[in-house]
Coordinates of C-alpha atoms in Angstrom, one line a residue:
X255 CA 172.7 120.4 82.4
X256 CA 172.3 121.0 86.3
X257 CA 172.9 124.2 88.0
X258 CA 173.7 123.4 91.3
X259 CA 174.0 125.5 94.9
X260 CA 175.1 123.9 98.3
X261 CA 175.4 125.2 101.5
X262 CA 176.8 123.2 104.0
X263 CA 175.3 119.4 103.8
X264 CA 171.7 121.2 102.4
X265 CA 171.5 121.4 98.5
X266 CA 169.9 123.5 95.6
X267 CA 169.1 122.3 92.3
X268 CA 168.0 123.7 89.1
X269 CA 167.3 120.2 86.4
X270 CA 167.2 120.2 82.9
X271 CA 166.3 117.2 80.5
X272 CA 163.4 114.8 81.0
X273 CA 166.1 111.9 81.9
X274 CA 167.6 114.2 84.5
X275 CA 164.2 114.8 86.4
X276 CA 162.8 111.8 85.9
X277 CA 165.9 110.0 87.7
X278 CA 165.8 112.7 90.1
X279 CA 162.1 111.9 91.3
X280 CA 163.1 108.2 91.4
X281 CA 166.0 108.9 93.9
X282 CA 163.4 111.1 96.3
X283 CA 161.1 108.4 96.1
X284 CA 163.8 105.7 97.2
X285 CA 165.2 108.0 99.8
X286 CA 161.6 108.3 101.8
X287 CA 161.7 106.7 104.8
X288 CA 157.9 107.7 106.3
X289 CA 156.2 110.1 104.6
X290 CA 156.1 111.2 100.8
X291 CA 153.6 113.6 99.1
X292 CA 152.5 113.9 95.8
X293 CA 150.3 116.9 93.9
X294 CA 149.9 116.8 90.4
X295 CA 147.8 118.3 87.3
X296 CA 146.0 115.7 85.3
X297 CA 148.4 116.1 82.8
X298 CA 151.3 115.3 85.0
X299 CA 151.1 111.5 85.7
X300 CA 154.9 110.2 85.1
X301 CA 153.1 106.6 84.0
X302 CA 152.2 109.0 80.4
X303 CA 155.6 110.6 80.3
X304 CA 157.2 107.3 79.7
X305 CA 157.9 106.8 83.2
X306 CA 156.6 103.1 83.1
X307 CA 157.4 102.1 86.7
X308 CA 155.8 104.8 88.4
X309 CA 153.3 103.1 90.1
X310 CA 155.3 99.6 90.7
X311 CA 157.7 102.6 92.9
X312 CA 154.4 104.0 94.6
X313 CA 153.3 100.5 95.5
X314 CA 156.9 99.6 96.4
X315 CA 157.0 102.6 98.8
X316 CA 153.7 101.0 100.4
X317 CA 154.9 97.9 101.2
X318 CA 157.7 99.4 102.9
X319 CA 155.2 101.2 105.2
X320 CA 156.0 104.4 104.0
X321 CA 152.5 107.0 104.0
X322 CA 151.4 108.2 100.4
X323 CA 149.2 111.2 100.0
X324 CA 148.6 112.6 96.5
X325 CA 146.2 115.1 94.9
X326 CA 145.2 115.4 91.7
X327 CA 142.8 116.8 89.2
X328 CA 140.5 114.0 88.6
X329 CA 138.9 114.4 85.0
X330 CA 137.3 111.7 82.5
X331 CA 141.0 111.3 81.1
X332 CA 142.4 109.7 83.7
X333 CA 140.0 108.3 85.5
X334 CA 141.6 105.0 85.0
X335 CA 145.1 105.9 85.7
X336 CA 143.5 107.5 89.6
X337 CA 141.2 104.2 90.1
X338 CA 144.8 102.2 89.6
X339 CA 146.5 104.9 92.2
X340 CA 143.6 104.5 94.8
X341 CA 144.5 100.8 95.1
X342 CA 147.8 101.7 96.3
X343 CA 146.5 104.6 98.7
X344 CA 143.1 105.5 100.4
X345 CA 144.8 109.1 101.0
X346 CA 144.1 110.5 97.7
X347 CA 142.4 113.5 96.7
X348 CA 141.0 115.7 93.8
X349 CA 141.6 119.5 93.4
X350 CA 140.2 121.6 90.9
X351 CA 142.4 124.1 88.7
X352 CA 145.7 122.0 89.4
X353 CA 148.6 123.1 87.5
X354 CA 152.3 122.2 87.3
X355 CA 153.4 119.2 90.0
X356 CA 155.3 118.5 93.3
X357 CA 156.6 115.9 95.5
X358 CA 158.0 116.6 99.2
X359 CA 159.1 113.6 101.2
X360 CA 161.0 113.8 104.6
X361 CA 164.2 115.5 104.1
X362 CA 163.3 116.5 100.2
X363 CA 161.6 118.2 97.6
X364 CA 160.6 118.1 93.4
X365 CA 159.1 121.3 92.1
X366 CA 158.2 121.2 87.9
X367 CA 156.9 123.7 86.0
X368 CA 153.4 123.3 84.3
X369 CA 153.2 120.3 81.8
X370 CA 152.1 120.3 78.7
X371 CA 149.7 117.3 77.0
X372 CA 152.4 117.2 74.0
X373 CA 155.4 118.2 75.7
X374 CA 157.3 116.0 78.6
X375 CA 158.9 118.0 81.4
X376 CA 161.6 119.8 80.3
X377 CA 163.1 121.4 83.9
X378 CA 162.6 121.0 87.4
X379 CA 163.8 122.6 91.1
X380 CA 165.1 120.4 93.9
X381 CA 166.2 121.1 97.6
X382 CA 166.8 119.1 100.5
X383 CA 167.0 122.5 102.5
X384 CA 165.0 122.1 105.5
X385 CA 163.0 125.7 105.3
X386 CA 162.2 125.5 101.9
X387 CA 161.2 121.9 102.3
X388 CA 159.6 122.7 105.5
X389 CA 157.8 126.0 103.5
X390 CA 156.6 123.4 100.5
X391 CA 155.2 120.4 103.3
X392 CA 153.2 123.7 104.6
X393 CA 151.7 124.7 100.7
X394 CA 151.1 120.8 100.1
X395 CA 148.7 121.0 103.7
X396 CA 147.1 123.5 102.6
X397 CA 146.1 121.9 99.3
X398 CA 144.9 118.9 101.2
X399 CA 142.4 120.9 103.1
X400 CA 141.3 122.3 99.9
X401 CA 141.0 119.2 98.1
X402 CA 138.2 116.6 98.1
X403 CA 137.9 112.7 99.1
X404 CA 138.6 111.1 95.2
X405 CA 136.1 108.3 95.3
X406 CA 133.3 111.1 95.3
X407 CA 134.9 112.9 92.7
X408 CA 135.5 109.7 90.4
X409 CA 131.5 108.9 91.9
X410 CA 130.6 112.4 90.3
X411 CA 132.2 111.8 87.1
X412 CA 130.6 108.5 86.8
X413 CA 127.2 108.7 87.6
X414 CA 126.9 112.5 86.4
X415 CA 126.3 113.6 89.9
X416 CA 126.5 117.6 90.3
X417 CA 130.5 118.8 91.3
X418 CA 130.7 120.3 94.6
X419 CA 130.9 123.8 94.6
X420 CA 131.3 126.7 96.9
X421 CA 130.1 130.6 95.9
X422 CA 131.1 133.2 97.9
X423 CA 128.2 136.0 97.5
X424 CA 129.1 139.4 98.1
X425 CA 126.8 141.1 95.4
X426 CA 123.0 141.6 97.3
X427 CA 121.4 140.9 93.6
X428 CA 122.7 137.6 93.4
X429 CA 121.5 136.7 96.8
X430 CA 118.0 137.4 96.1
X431 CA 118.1 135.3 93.2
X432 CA 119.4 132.6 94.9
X433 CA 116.9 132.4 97.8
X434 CA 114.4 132.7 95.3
X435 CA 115.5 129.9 93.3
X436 CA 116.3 127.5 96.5
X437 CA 112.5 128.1 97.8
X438 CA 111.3 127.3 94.1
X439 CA 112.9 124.0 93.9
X440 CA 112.0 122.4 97.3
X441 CA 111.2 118.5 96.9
X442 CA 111.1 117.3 100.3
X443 CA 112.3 119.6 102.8
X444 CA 113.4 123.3 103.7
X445 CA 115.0 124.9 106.9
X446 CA 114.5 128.5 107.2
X447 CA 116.5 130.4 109.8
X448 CA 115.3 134.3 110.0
X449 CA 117.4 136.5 112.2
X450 CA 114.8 139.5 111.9
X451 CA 110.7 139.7 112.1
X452 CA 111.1 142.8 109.4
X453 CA 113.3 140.2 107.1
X454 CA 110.4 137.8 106.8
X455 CA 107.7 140.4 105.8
X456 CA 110.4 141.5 103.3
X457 CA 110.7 137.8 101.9
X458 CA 106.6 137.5 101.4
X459 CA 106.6 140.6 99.8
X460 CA 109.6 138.9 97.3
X461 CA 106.7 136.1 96.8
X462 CA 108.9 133.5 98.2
X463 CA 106.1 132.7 100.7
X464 CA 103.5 131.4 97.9
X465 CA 106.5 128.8 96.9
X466 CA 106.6 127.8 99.9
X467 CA 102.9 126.8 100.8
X468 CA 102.7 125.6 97.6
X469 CA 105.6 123.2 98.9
X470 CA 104.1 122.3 102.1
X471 CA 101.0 121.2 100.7
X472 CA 103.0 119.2 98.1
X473 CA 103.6 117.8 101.5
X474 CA 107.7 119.1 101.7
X475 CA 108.5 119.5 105.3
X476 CA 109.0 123.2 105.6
X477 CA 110.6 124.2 109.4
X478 CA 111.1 128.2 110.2
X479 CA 112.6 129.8 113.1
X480 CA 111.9 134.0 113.4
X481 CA 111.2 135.7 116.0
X482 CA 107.7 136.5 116.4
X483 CA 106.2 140.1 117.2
X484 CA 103.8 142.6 115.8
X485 CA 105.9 143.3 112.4
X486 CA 105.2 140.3 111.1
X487 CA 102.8 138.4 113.7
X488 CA 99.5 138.8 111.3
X489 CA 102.0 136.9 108.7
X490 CA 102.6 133.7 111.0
X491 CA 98.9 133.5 111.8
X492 CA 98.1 133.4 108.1
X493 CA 101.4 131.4 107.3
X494 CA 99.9 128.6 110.0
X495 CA 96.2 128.5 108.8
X496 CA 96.6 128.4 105.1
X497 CA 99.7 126.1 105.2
X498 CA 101.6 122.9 106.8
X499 CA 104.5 125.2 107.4
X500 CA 106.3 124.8 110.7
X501 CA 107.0 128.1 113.1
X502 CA 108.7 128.5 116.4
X503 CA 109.6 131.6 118.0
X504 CA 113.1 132.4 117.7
X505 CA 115.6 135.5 119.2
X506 CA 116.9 137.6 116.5
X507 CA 120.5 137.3 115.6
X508 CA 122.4 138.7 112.2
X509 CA 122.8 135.3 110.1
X510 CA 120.0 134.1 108.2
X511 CA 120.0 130.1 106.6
X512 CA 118.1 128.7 104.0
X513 CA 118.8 124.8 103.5
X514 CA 116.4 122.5 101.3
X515 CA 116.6 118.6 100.4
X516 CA 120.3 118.1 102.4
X517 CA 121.5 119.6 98.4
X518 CA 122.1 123.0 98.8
X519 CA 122.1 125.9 101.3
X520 CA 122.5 129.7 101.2
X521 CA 124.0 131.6 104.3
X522 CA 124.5 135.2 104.7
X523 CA 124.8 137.7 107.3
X524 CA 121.9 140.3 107.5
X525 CA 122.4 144.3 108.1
X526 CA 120.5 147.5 107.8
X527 CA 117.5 146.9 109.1
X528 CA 115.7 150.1 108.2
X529 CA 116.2 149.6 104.7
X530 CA 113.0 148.5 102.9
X531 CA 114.2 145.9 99.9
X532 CA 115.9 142.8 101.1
X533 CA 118.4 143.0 98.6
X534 CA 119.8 146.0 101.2
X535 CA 119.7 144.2 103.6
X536 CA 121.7 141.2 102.9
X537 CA 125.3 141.3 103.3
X538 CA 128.3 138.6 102.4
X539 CA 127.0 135.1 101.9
X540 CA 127.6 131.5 101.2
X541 CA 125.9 129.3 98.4
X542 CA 126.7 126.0 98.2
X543 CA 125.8 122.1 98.2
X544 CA 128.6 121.1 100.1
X545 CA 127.8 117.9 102.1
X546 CA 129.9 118.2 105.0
X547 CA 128.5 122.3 105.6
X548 CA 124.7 121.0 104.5
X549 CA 125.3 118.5 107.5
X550 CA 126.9 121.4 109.6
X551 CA 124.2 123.7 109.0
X552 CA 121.5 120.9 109.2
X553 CA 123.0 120.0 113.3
X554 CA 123.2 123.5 113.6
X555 CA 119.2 124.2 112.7
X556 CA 118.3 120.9 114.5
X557 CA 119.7 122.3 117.7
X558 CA 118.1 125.3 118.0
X559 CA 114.9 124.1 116.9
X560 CA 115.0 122.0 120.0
X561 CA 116.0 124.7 121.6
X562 CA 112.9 127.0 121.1
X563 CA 110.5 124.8 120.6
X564 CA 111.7 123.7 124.2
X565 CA 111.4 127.0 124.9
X566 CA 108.0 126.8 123.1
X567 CA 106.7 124.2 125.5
X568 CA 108.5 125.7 128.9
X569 CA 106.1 128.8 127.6
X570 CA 102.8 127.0 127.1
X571 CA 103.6 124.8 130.6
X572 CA 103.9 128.3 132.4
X573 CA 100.7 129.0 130.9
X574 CA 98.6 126.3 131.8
X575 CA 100.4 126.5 135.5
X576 CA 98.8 129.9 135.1
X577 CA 95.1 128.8 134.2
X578 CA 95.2 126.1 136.7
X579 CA 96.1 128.2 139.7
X580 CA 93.4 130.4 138.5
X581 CA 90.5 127.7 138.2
X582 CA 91.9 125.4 141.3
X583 CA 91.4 129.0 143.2
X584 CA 87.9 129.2 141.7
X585 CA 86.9 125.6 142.9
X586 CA 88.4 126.1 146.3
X587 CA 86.6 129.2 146.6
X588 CA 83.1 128.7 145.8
X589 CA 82.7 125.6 148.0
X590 CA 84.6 127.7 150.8
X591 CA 82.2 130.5 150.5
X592 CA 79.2 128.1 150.5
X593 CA 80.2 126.1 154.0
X594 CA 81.2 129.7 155.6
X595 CA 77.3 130.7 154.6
X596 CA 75.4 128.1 155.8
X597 CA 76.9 127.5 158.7
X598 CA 76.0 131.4 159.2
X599 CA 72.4 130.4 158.6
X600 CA 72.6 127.5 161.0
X601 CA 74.0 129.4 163.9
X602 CA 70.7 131.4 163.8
X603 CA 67.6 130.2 165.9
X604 CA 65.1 128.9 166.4
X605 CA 65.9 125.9 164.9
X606 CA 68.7 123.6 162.5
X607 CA 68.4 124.2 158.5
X608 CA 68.4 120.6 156.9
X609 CA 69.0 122.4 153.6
X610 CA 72.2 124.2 155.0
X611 CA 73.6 121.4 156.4
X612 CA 73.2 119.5 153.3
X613 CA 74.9 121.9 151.5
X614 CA 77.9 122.2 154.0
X615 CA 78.0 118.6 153.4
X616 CA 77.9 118.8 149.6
X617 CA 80.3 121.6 149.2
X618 CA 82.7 120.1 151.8
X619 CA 82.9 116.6 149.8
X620 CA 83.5 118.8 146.9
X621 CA 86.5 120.1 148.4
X622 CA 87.8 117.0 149.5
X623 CA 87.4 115.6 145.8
X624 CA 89.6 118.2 145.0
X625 CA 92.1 118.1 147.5
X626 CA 92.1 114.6 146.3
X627 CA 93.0 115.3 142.6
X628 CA 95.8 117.6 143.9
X629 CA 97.5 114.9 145.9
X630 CA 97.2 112.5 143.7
X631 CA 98.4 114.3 140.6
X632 CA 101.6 114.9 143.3
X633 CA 101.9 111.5 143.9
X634 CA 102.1 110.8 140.2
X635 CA 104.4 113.3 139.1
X636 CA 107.2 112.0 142.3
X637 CA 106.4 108.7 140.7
X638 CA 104.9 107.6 144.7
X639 CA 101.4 105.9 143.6
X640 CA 100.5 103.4 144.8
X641 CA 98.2 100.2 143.3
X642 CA 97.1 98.1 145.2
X643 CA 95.7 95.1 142.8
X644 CA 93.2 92.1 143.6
X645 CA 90.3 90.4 141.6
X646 CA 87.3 92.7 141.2
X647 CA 84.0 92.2 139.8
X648 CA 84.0 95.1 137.4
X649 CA 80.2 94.9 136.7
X650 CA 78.7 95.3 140.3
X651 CA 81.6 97.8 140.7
X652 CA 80.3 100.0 137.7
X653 CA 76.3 99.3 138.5
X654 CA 76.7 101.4 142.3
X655 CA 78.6 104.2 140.2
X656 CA 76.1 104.7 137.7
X657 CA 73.2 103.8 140.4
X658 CA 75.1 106.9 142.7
X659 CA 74.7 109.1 139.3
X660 CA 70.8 108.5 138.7
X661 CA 70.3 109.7 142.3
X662 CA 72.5 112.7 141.7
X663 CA 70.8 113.5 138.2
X664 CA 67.7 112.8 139.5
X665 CA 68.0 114.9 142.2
X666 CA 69.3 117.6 139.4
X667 CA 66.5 117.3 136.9
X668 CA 63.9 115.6 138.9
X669 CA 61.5 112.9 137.8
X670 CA 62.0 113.1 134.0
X671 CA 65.7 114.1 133.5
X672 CA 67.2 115.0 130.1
X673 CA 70.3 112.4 130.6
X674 CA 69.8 108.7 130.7
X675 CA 72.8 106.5 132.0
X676 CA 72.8 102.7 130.3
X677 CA 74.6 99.6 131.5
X678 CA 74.3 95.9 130.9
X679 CA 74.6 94.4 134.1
X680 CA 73.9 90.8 132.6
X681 CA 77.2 89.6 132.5
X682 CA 79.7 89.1 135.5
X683 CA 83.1 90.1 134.3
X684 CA 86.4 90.3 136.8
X685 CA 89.3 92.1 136.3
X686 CA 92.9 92.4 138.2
X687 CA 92.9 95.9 139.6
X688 CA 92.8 98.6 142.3
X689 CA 89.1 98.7 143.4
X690 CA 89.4 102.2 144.2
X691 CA 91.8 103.5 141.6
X692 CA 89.0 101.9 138.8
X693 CA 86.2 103.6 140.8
X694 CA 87.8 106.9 140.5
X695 CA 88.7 106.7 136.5
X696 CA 85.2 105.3 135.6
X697 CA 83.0 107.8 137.9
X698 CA 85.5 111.0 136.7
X699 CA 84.6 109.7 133.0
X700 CA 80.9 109.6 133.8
X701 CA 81.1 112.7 135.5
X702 CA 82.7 114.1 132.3
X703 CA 80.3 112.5 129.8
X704 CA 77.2 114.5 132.2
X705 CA 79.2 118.1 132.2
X706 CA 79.2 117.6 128.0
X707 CA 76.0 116.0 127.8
X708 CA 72.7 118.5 127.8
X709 CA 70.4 116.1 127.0
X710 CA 70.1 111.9 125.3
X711 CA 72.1 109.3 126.9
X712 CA 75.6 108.1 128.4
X713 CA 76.0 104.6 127.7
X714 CA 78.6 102.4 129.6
X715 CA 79.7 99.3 128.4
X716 CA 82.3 96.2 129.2
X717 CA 83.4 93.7 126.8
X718 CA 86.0 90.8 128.0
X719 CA 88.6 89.3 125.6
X720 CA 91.6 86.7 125.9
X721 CA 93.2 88.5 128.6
X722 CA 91.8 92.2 129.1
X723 CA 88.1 93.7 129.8
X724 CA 87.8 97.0 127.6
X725 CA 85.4 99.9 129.6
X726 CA 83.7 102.3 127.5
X727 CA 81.9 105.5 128.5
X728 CA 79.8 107.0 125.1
X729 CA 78.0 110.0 125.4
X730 CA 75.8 112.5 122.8
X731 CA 77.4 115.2 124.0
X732 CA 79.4 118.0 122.4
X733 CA 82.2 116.1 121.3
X734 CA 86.0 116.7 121.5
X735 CA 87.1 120.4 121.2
X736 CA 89.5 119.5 117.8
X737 CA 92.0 122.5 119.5
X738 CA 92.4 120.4 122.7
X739 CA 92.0 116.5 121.5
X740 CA 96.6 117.0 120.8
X741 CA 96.6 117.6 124.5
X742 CA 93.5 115.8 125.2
X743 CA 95.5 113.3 128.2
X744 CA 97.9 116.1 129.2
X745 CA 97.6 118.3 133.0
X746 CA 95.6 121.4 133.1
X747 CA 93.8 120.7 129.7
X748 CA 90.2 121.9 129.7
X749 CA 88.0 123.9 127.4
X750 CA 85.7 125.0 130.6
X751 CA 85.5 127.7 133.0
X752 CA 85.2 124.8 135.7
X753 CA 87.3 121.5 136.3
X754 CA 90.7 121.2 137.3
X755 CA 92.1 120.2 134.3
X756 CA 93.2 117.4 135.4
X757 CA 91.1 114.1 135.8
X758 CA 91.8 112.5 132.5
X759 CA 95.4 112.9 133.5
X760 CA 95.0 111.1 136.5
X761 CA 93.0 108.7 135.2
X762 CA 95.9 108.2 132.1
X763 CA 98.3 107.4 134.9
X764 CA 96.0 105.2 136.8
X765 CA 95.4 103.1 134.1
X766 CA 98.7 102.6 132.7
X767 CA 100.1 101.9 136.1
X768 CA 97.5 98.8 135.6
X769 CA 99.2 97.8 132.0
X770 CA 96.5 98.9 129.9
X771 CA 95.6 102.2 128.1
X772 CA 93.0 104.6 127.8
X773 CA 91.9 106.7 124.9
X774 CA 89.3 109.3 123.4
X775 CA 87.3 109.3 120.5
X776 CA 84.6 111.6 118.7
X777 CA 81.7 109.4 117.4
X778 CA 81.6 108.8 113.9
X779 CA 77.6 110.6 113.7
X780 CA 78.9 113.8 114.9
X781 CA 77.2 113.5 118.0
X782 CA 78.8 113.2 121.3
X783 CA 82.5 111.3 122.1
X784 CA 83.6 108.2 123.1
X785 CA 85.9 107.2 126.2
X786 CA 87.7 103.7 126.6
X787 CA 90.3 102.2 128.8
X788 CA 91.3 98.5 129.3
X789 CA 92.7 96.6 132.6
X790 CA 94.3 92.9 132.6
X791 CA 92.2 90.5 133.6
X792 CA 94.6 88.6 135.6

């Protein structure tokens, strides 16, 4: 029996009797001309109601070009009967919770009521009325965004894989307990984003701190972004000498993140600040182990990590602007004063001061040094230096620089100096370089190895394979400051009250402008530090 209602060309059915619907569906199916959509309950496959064509129709409909979407709850049931419809269509989906079934096509609709595993479909509604059709294509939409791709759902089912999930947190209890279990089953990796300085004293006082050193030296990756200030600055400073754990200064906002192992993440907004339990202050969240938000929220973290630690850097490079200014003003000054009074002394009768005129000398080479380093630490950073190469003889080149050294130490300490310089000058050795370039690295690394070096020796070598010559300075000096050997190559990096700050930078860019590389090295007695660069040969 059919009850039906027309109006105009558009039509209104009510359907009773499985041969009624069944023949209904097969007449929708046959009328599609591009689109037809298909959602379902696991229950409500046709192919078990002894609908035995069903999917010969479906494949029919594909081969004729027309588009098949279809959602379903995927369960361990029917898992064959969905691997057979995903060979027909790539547009399938799973949905949890799925009851009763629809189809909407075009110009059409098929609405039944929820089936039953023991009882076949009894009564269904059709229309071809364009608002109710066009109100049912709008409710299947909005399924499919709901739903899920179905070869991960049938890869969950299969290989036991957790089931996406999605928990909307609006209870402050359960949020504590979730970020206590996430930092207590890190693996590999955690992403901490802290809106507040006060919210991060409150989380160490919750003891999720001691999970997460015990993480980081399990050797997890553990990254955090907070902003930084006296509330909880004493915190960081323990936080970065007693573990590996990660910290950059970040602005305060009202969403915190905690993500670990690209598996699961919690979100939540953050609110009354005064209040002194962290459970107060939370307020709605997210927990999930979505993929597509994990990889959201991951992009989301990577990017403003960058951010600040850019930030980070921009900070320390003011910094060291800062200390160079300071010390280049220093270097100019005391030479400056020095030149000004001697030539005071000199201008007095009755006759000239050798010493002050060697002095004025002295200091005004020292200046020019310097006004040397400037230019040429310009040059490199507007990429303008210039190296001009041609066959050297690298040993006669290093015996004047060391031989101009002994006078100056000698003149320093006298006849019995604490410092010895070394070199083997046995062996010729040439090398394709800048004459004056190579000068200027190895004399500002012997100059170097002396400021270090109170008393023992400074020991230059050469040694000449296939097609380089390797140039090393050792001293027994103090060694590497471990603080600045990360920045040991970088401008303005010193550990002195003196020096520029730059020379080993200089030198860095002089040397790899030749093809080769220099690099730094603490002796292995604990005495003293070890500098080497190489240069091509031809």
């Amino acid at each position: 029996m059919n009850i039906t209602r027309a109006n105009g060309g558009e039509k209104t059915q009510v359907l009773f009797g499985q041969h009624d619907v069944v023949e209904k569906w097969k007449q929708c199916a046959y009328n599609t001309k591009s689109e037809i959509n298909i959602y379902a309950d696991s229950n409500a496959s046709l192919e078990t109601l002894g609908f035995k064509n069903y999917l010969s129709i479906l494949n029919y409909l594909k081969e004729k070009g027309v588009r098949i979407r279809y959602i379903t709850e995927i369960t361990k049931e029917n898992m064959q009967f969905c691997k057979s419809l995903m060979g027909i269509t790539q547009e399938f989906r799973h949905l949890d919770g799925i009851r009763g079934a629809f189809s909407v096509t075009d110009n059409e609709f098929l609405a039944t009521a929820t089936l039953q595993e023991v009882k076949p479909v009894s009564h269904a509604i059709y229309s071809n009325s364009k608002q109710l059709v066009d109100v049912q294509m709008h409710i299947f939409e909005t399924l499919w965004n709901r739903s899920i791709q179905a070869e991960r759902k049938l890869k969950e089912i299969e290989q036991g894989i957790e089931a996406e999930f999605v928990e909307a947190i609006n209870n402050p209890q359960r949020s504590t307990e979730i970020i206590t279990s996430l930092a207590s089953s890190i693996n590999s990796e955690a992403l901490l984003l802290i809106p507040k300085s006060k919210s991060m004293t409150r989380l160490y006082k919750l003891g999720l701190f001691d999970e997460l050193i015990k993480s980081s030296k399990r050797k997890a990756r553990i990254r955090m972004i907070c902003p930084i200030d006296d509330e909880n600055s004493e915190l960081v400073k323990y936080l970065r000498v007693n573990s590996n754990i990660e910290i950059l200064n970040g602005t305060e906002g009202a969403i915190s993140l905690f993500l670990i192992d690209q598996s699961r993440f919690f979100i939540s907004e953050v609110h009354e600040e005064t209040a002194k339990e962290l459970s107060k202050t939370l307020g709605f969240g997210l927990f999930s182990n979505s993929i597509s938000l994990i990889q959201s929220f991951r992009l989301f973290f990577d990017l403003v990590w960058k951010s600040d630690e850019l930030n980070e850097k921009l900070k320390d490079h003011e910094r060291m602007q800062a200390e160079f200014i300071n010390i280049a003003s220093h270097e100019i000054k005391t030479p400056i004063q020095s030149i000004l009074t001697y030539s005071e002394l000199i201008e007095r009768p009755p006759e000239k001061d050798l010493i002050a005129v060697e002095s004025i000398q002295r200091n005004a080479k020292r200046l020019m040094h310097l006004s040397n380093k400037l230019l040429d630490l310009t040059r490199i950073q507007s990429n303008t230096l210039i190296i001009t190469k041609e066959s050297i003889d690298i040993t006669n080149l290093i015996s004047k620089i060391v031989e101009d050294f002994r006078i100056q130490i000698k003149s320093k300490y006298g006849s019995l100096p604490s410092i010895k310089l070394e070199f083997d000058t046995e062996k010729t050795i040439m090398a394709y370089a800048d004459k004056e370039r190579v000068s200027q690295i190895i004399s500002n690394l012997i100059h170097n190895a002396i400021k270090f070096t109170q008393e023992g020796k400074i020991a230059i070598t050469v040694t000449e394979t296939k097609d380089q010559v390797t140039v090393s300075i050792k001293d027994t000096g103090v060694g590497i400051d471990p603080n600045v050997f990360p920045n040991l190559f970088t401008k303005f990096t010193t550990t002195l009250s003196t020096g520029t700050g730059v020379g080993l930078y200089i030198s860095k860019s002089i040397v790899e402008a030749h093809g080769g590389k220099i690099y730094g090295k603490n002796n292995n007695n604990g005495k003293g530090a070890t500098f080497s660069f190489t240069l091509p040969l031809k």
